[in-house]
PDB file of C-alpha atoms in Angstrom:
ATOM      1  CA  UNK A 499       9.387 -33.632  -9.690  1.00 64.00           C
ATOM      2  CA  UNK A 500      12.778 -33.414  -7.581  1.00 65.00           C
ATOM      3  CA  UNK A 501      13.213 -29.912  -9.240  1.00 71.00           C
ATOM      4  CA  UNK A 502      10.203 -28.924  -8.403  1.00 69.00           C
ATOM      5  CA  UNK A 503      10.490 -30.260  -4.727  1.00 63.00           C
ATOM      6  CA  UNK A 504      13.740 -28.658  -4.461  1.00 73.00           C
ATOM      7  CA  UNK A 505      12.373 -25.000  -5.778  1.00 70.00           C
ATOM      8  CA  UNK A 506       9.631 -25.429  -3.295  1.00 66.00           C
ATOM      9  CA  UNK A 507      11.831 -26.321  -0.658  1.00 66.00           C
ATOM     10  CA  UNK A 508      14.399 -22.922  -1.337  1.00 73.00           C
ATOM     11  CA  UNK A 509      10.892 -20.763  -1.446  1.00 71.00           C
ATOM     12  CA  UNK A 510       8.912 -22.603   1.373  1.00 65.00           C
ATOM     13  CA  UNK A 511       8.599 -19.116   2.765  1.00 63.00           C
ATOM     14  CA  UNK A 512       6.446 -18.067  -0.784  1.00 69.00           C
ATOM     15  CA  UNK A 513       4.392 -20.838  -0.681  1.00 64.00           C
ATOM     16  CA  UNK A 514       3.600 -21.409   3.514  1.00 68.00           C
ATOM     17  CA  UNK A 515       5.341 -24.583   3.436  1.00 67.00           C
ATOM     18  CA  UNK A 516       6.036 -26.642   6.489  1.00 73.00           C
ATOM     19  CA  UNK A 517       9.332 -28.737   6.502  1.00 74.00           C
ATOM     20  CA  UNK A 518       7.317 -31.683   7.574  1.00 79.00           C
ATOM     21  CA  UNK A 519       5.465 -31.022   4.386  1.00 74.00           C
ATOM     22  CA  UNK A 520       8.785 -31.033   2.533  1.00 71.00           C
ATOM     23  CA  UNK A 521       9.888 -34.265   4.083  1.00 79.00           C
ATOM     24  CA  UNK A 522       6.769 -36.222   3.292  1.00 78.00           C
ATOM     25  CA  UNK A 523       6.958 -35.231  -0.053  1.00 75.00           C
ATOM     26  CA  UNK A 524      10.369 -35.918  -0.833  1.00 77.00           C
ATOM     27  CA  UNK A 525       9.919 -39.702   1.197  1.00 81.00           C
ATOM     28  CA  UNK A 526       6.976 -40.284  -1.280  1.00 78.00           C
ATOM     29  CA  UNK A 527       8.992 -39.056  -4.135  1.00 76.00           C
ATOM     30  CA  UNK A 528      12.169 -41.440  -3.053  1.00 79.00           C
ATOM     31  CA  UNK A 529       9.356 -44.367  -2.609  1.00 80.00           C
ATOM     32  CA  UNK A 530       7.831 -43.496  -6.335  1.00 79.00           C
ATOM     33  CA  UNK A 531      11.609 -43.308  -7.565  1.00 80.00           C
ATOM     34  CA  UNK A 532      12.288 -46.433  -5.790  1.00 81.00           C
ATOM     35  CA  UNK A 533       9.020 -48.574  -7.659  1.00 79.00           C
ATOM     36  CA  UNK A 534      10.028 -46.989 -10.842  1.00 79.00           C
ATOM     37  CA  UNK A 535      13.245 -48.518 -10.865  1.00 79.00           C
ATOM     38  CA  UNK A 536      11.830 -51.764  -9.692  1.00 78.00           C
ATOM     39  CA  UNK A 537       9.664 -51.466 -12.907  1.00 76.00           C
ATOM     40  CA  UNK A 538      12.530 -51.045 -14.749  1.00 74.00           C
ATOM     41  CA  UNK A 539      13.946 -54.011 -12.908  1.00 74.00           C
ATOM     42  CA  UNK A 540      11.217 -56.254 -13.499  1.00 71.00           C
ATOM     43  CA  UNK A 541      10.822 -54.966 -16.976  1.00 70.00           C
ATOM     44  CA  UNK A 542      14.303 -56.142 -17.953  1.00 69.00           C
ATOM     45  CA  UNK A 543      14.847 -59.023 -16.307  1.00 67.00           C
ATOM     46  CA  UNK A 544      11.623 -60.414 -17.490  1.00 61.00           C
ATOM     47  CA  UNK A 545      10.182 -61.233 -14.020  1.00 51.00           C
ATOM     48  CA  UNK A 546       6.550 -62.720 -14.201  1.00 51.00           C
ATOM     49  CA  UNK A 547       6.933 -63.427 -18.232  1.00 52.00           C
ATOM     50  CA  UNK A 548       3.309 -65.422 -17.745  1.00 50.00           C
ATOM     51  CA  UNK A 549       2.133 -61.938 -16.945  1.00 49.00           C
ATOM     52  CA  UNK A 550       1.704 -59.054 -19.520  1.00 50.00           C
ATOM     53  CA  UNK A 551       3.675 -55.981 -18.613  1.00 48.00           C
ATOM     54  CA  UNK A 552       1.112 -53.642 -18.116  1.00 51.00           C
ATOM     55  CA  UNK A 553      -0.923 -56.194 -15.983  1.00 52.00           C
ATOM     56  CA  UNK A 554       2.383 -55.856 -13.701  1.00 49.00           C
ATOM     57  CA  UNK A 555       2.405 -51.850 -14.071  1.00 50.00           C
ATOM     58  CA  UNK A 556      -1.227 -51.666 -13.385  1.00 53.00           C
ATOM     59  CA  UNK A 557      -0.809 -53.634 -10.129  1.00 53.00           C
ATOM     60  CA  UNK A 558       2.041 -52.006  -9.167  1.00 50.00           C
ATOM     61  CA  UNK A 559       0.756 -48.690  -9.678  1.00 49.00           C
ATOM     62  CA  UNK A 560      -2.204 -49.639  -7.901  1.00 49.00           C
ATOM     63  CA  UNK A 561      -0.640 -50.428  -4.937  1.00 52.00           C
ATOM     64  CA  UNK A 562       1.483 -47.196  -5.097  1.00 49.00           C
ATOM     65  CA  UNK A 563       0.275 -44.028  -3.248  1.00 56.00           C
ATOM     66  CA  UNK A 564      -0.853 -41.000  -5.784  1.00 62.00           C
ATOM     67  CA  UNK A 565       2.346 -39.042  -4.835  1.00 66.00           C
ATOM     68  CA  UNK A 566       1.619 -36.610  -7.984  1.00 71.00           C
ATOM     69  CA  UNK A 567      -2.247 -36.602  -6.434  1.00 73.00           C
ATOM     70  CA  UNK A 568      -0.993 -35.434  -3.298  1.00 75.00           C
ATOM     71  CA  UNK A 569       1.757 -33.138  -4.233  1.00 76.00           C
ATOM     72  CA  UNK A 570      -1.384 -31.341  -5.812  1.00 77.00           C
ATOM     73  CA  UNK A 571      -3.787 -31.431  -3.449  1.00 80.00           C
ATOM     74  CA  UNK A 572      -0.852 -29.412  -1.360  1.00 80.00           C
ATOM     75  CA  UNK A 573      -0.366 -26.975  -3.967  1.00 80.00           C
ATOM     76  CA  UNK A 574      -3.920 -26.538  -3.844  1.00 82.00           C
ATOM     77  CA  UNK A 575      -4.054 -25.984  -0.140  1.00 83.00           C
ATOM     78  CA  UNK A 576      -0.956 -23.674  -0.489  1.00 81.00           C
ATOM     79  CA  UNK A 577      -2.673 -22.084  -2.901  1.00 82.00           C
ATOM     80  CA  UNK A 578      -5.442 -21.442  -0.828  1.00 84.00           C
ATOM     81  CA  UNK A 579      -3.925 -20.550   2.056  1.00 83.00           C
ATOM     82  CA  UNK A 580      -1.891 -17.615   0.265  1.00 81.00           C
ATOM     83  CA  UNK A 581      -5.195 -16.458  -1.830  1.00 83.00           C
ATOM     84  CA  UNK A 582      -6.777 -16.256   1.871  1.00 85.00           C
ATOM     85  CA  UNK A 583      -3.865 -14.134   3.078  1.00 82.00           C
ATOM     86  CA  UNK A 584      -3.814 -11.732  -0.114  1.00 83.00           C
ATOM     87  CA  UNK A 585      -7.858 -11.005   0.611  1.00 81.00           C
ATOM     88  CA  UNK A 586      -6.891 -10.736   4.363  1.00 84.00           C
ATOM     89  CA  UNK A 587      -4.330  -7.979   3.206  1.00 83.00           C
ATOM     90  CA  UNK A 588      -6.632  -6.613   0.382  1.00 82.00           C
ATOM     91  CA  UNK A 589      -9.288  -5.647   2.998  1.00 84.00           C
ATOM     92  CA  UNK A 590      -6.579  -4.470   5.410  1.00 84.00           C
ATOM     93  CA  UNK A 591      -5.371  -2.282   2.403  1.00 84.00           C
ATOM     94  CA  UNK A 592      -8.985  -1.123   1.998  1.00 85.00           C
ATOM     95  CA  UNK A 593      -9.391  -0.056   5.301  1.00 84.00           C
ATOM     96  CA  UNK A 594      -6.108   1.835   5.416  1.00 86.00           C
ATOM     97  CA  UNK A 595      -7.121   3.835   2.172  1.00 84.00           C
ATOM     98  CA  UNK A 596     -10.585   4.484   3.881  1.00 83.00           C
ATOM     99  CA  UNK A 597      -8.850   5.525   6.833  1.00 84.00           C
ATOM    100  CA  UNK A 598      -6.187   7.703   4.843  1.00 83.00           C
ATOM    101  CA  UNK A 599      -9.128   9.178   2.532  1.00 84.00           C
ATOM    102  CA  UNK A 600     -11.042  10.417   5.764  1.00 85.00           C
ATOM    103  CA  UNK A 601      -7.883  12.061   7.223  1.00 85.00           C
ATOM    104  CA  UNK A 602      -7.358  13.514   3.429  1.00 84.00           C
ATOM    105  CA  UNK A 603     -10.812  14.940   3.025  1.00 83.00           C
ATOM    106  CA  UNK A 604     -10.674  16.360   7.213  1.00 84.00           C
ATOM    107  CA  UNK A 605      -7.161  18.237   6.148  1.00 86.00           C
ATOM    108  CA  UNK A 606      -8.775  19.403   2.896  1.00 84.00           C
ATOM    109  CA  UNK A 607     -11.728  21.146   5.248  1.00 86.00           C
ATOM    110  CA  UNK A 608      -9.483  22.224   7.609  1.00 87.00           C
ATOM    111  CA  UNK A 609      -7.314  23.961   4.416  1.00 87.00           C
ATOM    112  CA  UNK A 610     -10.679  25.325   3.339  1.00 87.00           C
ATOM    113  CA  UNK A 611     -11.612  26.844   6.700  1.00 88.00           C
ATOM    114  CA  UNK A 612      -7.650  28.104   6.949  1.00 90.00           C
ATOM    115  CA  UNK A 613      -7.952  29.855   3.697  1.00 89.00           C
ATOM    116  CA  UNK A 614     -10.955  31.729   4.444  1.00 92.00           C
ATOM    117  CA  UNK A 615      -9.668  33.023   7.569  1.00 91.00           C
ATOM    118  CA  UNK A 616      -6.215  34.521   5.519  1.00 92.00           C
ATOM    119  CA  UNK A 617      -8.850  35.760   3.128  1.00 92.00           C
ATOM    120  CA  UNK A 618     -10.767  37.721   5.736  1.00 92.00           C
ATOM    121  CA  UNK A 619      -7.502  38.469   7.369  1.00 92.00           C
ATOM    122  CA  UNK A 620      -6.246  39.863   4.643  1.00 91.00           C
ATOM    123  CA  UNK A 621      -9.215  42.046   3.533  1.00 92.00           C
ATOM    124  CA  UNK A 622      -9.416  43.430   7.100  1.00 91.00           C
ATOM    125  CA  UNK A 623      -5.796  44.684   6.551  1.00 92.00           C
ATOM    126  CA  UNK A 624      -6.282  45.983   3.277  1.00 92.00           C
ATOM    127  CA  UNK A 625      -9.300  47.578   5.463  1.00 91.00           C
ATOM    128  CA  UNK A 626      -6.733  48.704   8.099  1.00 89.00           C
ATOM    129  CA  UNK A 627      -4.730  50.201   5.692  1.00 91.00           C
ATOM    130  CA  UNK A 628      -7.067  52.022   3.549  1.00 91.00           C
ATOM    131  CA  UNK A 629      -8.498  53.659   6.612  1.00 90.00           C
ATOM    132  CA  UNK A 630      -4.491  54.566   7.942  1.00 89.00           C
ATOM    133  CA  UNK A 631      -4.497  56.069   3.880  1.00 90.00           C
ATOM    134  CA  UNK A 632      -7.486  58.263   4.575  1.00 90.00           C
ATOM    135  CA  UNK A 633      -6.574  59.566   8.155  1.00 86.00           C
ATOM    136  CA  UNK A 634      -3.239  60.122   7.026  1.00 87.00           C
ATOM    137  CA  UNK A 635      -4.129  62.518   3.549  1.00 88.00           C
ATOM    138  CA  UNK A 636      -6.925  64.220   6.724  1.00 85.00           C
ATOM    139  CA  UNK A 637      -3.736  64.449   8.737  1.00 80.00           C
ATOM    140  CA  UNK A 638      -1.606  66.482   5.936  1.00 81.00           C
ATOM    141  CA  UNK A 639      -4.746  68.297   4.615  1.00 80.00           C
ATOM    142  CA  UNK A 640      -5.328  69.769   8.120  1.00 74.00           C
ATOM    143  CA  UNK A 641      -1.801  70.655   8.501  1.00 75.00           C
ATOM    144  CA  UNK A 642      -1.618  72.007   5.314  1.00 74.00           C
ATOM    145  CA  UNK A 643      -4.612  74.324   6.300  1.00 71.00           C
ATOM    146  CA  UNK A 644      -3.567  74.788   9.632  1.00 69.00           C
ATOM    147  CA  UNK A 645      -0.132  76.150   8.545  1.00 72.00           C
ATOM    148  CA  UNK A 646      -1.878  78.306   6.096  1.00 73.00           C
ATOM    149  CA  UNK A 647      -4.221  79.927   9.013  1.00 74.00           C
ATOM    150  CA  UNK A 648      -1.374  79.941  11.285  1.00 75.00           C
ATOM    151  CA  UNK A 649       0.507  82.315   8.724  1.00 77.00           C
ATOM    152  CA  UNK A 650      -2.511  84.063   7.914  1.00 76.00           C
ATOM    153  CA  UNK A 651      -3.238  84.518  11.964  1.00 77.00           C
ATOM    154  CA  UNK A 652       0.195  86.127  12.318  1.00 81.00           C
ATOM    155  CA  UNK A 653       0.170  88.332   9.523  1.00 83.00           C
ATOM    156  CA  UNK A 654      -3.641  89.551  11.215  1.00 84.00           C
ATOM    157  CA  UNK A 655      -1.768  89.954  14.453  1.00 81.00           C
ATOM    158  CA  UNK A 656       1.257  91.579  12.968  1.00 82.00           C
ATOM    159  CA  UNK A 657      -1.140  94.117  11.170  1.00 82.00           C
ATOM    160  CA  UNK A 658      -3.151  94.340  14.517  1.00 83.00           C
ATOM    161  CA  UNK A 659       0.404  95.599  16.181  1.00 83.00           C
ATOM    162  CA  UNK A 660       0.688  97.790  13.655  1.00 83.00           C
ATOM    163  CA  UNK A 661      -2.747  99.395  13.873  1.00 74.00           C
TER     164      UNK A 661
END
């Protein structure tokens, strides 16, 4: 029991002990430690020898307080108290990973919307540039031609001079 008492005591913290708690239990388990040894006292030097032994444990027990009873009962309460805060924390978890969920599923939306906009971006370039293409191969055919009349408009000029 004084093990015990002494782990709960270094992890008071873990369980939600108060020292008060701490110091009743260890001044019941000095007063159980001191009626065991006056068992042991009475036991040896015979006290009451008209009386059976265990008609002197029983009464002495009797009158003792349940110190194991209570120890128990606080465990229990500790107990209690700390499966209380893990639900409390449980639900606040749960309503974080809602919360975090929503904001995942509103980004994922707002991804989708995004990459529908590059996509039509994209295609209006390829578009852009497909029309640039065409006007540009225009552009060369019509110089191409243009050159080609401009040569044949000076050789009809030169032969006009001529004539």
């Amino acid at each position: 029991l004084r093990s015990d008492l002494e782990a709960f005591r270094e992890s008071s913290w873990k369980y939600s002990l108060q020292p008060k708690d701490l110091r009743h239990k260890q001044q019941q388990l000095n007063e159980l430690e001191t009626k065991v040894q006056s068992i042991r006292v009475a036991i040896k030097e015979g006290v009451g020898r008209n009386k059976p032994v265990e008609g002197r444990l029983k009464t002495l027990v009797a009158k003792t307080p349940h110190p194991i009873e209570d120890q128990r009962k606080s465990i229990l309460a500790v107990q209690e108290r700390a499966k209380e805060s893990i639900d409390r924390h449980a639900e606040e978890m749960e309503r974080m990973v809602l919360s975090v969920r929503e904001q995942a599923l509103g980004i994922s939306d707002e991804v989708v919307a995004q990459n529908r906009l590059i996509d039509e971006v994209g295609d209006a370039v390829t578009a852009g540039r497909n029309k640039i293409n065409q006007h540009t191969m225009r552009a060369q055919m019509l110089t191409e031609q243009n050159s080609s009349f401009c040569k044949l408009y000076c050789i009809i000029l030169f032969l006009s001079a001529i004539l």
